[in-house]
PDB file of C-alpha atoms in Angstrom:
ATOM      1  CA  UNK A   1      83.168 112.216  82.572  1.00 48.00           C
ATOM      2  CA  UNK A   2      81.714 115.531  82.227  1.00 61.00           C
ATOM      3  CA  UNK A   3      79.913 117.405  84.931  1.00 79.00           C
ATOM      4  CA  UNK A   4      81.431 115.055  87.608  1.00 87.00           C
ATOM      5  CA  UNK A   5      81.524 116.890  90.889  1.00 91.00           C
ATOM      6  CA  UNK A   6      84.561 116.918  93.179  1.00 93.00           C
ATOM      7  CA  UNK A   7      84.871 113.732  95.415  1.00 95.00           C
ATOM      8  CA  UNK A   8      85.324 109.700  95.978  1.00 95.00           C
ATOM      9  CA  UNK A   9      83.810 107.360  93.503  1.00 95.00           C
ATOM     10  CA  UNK A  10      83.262 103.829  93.818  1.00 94.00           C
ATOM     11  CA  UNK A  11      83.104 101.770  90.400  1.00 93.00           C
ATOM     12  CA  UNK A  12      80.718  99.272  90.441  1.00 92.00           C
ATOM     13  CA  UNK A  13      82.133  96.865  87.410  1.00 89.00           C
ATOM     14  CA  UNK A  14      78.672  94.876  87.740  1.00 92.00           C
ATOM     15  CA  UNK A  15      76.881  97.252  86.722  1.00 95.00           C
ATOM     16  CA  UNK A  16      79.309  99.742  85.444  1.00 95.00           C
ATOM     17  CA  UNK A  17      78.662 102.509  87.187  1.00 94.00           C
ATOM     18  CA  UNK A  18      80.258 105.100  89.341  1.00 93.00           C
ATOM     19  CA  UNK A  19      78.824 105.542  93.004  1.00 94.00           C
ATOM     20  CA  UNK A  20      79.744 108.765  95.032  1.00 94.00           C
ATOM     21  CA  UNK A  21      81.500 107.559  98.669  1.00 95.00           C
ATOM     22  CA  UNK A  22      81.886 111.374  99.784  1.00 94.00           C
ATOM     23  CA  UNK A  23      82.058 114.556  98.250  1.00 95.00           C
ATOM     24  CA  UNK A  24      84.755 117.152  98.260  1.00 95.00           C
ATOM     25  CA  UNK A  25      87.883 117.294  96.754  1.00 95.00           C
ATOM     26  CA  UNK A  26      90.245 114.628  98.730  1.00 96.00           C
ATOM     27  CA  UNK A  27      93.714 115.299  95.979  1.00 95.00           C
ATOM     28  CA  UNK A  28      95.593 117.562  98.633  1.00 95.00           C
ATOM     29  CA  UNK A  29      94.878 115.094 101.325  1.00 96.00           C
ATOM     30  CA  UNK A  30      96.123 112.502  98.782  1.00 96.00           C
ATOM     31  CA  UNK A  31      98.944 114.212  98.123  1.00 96.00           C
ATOM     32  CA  UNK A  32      99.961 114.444 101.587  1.00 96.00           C
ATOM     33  CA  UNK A  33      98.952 110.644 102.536  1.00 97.00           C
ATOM     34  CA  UNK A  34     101.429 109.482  99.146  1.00 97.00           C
ATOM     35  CA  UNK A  35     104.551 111.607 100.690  1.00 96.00           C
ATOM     36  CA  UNK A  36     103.729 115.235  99.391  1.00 94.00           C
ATOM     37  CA  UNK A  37     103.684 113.887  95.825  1.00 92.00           C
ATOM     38  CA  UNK A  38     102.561 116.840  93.842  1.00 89.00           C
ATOM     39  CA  UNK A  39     101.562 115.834  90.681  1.00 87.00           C
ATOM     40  CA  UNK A  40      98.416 113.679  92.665  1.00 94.00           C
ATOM     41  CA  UNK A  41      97.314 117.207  93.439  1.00 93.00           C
ATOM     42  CA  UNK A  42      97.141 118.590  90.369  1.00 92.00           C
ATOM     43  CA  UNK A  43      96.219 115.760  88.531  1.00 94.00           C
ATOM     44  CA  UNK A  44      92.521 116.255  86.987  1.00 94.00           C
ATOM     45  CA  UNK A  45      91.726 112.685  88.274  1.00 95.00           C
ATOM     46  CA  UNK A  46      92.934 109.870  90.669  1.00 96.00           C
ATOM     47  CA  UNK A  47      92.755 106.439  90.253  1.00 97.00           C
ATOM     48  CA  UNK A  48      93.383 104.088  93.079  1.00 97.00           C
ATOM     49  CA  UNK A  49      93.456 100.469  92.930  1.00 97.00           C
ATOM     50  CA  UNK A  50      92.723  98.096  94.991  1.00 97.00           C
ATOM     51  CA  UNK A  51      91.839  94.770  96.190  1.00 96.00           C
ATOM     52  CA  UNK A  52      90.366  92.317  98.602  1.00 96.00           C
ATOM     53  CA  UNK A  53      92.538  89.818  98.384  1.00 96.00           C
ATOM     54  CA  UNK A  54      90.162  86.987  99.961  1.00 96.00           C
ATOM     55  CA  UNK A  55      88.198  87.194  96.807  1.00 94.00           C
ATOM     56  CA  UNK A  56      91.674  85.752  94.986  1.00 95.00           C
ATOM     57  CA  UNK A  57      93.067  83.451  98.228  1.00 96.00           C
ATOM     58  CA  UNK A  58      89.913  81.830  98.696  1.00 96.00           C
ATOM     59  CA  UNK A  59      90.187  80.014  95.190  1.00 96.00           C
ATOM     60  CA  UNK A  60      93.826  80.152  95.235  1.00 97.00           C
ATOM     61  CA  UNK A  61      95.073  80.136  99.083  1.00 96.00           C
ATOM     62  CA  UNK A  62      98.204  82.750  99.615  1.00 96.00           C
ATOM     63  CA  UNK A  63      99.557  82.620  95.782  1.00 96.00           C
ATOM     64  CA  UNK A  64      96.208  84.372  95.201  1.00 95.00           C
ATOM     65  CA  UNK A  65      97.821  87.774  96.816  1.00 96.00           C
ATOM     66  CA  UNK A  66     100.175  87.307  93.845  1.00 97.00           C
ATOM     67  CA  UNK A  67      97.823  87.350  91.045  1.00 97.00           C
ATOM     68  CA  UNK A  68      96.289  90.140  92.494  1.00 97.00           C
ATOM     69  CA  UNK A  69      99.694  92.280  92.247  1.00 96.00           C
ATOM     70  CA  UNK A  70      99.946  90.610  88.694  1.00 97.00           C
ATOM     71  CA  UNK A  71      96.434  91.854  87.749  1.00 97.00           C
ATOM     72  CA  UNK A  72      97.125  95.527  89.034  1.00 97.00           C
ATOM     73  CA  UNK A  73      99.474  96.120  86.981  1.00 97.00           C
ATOM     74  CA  UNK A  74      97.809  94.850  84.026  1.00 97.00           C
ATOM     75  CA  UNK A  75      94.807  97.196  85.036  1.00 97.00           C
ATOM     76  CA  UNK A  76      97.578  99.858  85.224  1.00 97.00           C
ATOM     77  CA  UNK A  77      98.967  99.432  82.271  1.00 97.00           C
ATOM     78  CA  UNK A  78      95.563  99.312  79.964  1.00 97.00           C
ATOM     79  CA  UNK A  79      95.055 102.770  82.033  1.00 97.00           C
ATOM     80  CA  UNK A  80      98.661 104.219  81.151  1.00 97.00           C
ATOM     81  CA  UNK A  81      98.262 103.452  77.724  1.00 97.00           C
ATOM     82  CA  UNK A  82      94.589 104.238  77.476  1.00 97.00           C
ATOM     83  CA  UNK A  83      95.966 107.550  78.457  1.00 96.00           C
ATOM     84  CA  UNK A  84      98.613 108.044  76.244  1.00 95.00           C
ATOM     85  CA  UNK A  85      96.146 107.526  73.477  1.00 96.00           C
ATOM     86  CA  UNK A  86      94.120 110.309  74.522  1.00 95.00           C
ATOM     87  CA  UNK A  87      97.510 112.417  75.043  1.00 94.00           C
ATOM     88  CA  UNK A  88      97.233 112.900  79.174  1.00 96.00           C
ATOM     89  CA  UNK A  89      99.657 111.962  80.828  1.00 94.00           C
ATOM     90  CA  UNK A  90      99.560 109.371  84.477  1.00 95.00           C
ATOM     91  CA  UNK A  91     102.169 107.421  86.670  1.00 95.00           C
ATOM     92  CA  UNK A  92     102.354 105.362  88.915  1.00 95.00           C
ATOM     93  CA  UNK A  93     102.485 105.833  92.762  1.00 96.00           C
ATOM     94  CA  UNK A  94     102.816 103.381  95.100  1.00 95.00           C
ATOM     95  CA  UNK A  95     104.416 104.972  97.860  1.00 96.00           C
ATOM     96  CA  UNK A  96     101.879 106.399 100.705  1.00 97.00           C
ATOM     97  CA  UNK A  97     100.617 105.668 103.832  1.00 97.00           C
ATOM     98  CA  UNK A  98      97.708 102.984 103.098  1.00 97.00           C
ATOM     99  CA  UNK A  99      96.382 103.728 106.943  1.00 97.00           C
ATOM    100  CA  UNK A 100      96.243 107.484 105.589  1.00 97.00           C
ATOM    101  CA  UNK A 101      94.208 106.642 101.962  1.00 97.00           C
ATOM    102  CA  UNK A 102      92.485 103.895 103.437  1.00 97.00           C
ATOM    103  CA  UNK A 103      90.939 106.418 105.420  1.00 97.00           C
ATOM    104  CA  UNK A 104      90.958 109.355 103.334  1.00 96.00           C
ATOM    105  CA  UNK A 105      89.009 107.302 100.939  1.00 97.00           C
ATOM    106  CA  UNK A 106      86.283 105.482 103.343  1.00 96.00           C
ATOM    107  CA  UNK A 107      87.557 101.932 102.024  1.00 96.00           C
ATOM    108  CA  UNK A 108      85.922  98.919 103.854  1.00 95.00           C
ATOM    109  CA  UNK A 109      88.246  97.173 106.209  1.00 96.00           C
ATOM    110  CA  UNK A 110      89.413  94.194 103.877  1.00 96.00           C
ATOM    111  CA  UNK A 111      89.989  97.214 100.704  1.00 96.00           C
ATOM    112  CA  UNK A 112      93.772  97.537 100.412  1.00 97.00           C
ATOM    113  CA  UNK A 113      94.894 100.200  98.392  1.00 98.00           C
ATOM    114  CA  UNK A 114      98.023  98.725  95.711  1.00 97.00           C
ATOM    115  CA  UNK A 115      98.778 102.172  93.200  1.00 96.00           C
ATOM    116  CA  UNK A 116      97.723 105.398  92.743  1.00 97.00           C
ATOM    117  CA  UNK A 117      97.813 107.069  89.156  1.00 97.00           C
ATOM    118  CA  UNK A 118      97.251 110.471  88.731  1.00 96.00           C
ATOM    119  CA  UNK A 119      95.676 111.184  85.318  1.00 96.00           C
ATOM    120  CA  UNK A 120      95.638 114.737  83.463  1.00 94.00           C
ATOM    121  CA  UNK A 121      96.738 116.824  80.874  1.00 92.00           C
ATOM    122  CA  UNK A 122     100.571 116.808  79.965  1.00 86.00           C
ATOM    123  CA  UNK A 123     102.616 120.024  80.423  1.00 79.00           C
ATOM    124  CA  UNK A 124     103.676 121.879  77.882  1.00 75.00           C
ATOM    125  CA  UNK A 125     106.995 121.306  77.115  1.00 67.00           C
ATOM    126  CA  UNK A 126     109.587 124.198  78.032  1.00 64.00           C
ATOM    127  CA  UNK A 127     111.706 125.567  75.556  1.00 64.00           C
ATOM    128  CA  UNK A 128     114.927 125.516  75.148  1.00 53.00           C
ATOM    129  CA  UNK A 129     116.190 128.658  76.840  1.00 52.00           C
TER     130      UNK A 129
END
């Protein structure tokens, strides 16, 4: 989106709409919180998912946690390939400190974050030397 300032957005799917949660921007901190992975920092945008799982388990009791990781990665693979069409490049991160995005991020208690993807422009590729 164009003319987006620097900061934590909350998509509302309802009414499709993104809704600022604080300004500033958080990709350094993110970096840190996911194990000093740089590519979150220089990423153009970060997606996080994430879920609240009693929305699944209350329908479908624990196996609902399940669908949820199912679902996730369906929502992370529309995104990957989404991307590729558009020639950017993402990946997958799953390895950080939730305590540390959880917080970074102002998520509600019950918000648990599952993956990270880093969206941006690919490199250009080096040549052969």
């Amino acid at each position: 989106m164009s003319g987006l300032a620097a900061g934590v957005y909350r998509y509302l799917p309802h009414s499709h709409q993104l809704v600022i949660v604080t300004t500033g921007d958080k990709r350094g901190s993110l970096a840190t919180a996911a194990l000093g992975q740089g590519w979150l920092r220089k990423s153009a945008v970060v997606v996080v998912f994430a879920a609240v799982f009693k929305r699944t388990t209350i329908k479908y009791g624990e196996r609902g946690k399940q669908y949820v990781h199912i679902e996730v990665g369906h929502a992370a693979q529309n995104l990957s390939l989404q991307a590729a069409a558009m020639n950017l490049g993402t990946v997958t991160v799953g390895a950080f400190n939730d305590h540390s995005v959880k917080q970074l991020l102002h998520m509600q208690v019950n918000e648990h974050p599952l993956y990270l993807m880093p969206v941006g422009r690919l490199a250009e590729p080096k040549q052969a030397r």
